[in-house]
CSV table of C-alpha atoms in Angstrom, one decimal:
chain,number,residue,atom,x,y,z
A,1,UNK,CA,18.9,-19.3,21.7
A,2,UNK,CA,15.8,-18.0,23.5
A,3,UNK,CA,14.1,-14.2,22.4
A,4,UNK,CA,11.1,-13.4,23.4
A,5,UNK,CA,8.5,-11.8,21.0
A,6,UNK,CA,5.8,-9.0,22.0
A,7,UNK,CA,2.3,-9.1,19.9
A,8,UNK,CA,-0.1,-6.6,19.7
A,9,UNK,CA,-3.8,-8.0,21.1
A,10,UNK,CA,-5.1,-7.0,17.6
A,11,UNK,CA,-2.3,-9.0,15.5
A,12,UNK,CA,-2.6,-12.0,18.5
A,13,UNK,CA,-6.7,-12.4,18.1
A,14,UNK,CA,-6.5,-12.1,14.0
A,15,UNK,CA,-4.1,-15.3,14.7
A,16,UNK,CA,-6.6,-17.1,17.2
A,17,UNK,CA,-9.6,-16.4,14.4
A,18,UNK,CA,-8.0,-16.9,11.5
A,19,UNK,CA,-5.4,-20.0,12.0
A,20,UNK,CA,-3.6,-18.4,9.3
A,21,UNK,CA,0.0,-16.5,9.5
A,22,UNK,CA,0.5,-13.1,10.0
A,23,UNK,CA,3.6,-11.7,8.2
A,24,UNK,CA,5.6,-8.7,9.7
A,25,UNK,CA,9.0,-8.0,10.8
A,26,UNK,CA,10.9,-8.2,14.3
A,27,UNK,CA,12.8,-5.3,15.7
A,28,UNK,CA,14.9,-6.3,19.0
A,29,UNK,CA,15.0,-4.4,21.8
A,30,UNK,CA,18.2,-6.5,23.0
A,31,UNK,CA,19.9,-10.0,21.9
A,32,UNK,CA,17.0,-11.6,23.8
A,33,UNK,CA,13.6,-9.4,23.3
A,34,UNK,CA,11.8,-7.9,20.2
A,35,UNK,CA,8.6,-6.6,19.3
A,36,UNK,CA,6.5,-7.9,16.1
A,37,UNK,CA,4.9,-5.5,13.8
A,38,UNK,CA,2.5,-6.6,11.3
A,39,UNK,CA,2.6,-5.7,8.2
A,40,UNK,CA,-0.6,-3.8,6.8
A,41,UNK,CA,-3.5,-6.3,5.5
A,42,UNK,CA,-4.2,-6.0,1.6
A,43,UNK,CA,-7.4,-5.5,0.9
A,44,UNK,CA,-9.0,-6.4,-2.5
A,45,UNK,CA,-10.1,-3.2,-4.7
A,46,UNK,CA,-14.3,-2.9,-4.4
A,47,UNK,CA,-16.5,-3.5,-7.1
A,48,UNK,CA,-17.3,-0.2,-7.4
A,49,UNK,CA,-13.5,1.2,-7.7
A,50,UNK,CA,-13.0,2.8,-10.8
A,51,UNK,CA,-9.2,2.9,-11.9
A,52,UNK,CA,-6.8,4.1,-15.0
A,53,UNK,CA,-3.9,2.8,-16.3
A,54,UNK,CA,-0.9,5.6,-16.3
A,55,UNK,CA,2.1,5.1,-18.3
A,56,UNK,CA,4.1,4.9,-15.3
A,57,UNK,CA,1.6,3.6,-12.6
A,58,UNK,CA,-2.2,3.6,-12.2
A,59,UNK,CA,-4.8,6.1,-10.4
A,60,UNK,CA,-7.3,4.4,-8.4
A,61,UNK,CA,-10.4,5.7,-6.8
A,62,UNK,CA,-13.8,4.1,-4.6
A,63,UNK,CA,-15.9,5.4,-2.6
A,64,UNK,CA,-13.2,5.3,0.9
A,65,UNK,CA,-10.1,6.6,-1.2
A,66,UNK,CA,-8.4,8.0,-4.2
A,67,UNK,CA,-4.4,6.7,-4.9
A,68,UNK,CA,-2.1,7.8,-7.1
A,69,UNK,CA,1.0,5.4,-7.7
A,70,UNK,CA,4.2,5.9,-10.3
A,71,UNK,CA,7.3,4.3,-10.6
A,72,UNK,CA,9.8,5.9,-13.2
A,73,UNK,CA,12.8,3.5,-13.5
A,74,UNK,CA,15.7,5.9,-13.6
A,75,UNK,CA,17.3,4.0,-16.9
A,76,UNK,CA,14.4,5.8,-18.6
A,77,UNK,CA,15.4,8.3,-20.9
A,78,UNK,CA,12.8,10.6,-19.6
A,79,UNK,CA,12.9,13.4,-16.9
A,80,UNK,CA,10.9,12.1,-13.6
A,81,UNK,CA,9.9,15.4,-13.2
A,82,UNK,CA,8.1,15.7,-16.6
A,83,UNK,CA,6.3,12.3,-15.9
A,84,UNK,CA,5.4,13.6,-12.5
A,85,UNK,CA,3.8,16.4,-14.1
A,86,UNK,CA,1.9,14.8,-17.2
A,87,UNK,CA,0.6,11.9,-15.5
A,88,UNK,CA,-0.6,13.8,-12.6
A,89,UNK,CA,-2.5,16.1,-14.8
A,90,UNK,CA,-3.9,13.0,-16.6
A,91,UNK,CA,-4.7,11.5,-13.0
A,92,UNK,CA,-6.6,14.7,-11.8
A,93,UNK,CA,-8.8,14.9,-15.1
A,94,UNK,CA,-9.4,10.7,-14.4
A,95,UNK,CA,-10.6,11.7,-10.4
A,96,UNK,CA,-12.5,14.6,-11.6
A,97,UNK,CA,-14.5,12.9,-14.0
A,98,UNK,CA,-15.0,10.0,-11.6
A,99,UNK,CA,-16.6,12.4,-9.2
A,100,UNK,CA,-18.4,14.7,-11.7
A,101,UNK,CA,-20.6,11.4,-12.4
């Protein structure tokens, strides 16, 4: 079996310079044709990124971004909702401080 692949310029010339894979996913158009989309680069945290440790997750802030990331496991005995809400707060203070420097 034959399909034929489209790649983005960008994706095809980070292949040429790199000589390393690029990982995505294939959606077909048809039995024979799909397009590739890679999947987003990870870039390492800065130096200068200043981050805390949530219960549930972490906050994480530099000087291009702030992120907040939580993952309740619903076996928990705890309301997602309550979590959302305390570790928010504790989040907020982290990133207010961090900028209040």
């Amino acid at each position: 079996m034959e399909v034929r692949i489209q790649i983005a310029d960008e994706v095809y010339r980070r292949m040429l310079v790199s000589e390393n894979r690029v990982k995505g996913s294939i959606g077909l158009v048809s039995p024979t044709e799909g397009n590739f989309n890679a999947w987003k680069v990870w870039t390492p945290e800065s130096s200068e990124s200043k981050t805390i440790r949530l219960r549930h997750g972490k906050a994480y802030v530099d000087s291009r971004r702030t992120r907040l990331m939580l993952s309740i496991d619903h076996t928990e005995e705890v309301r997602p909702y309550d979590v959302i809400d305390q570790e928010s707060q504790q989040a907020s203070d982290f990133v207010y401080d961090v900028f209040d420097e």
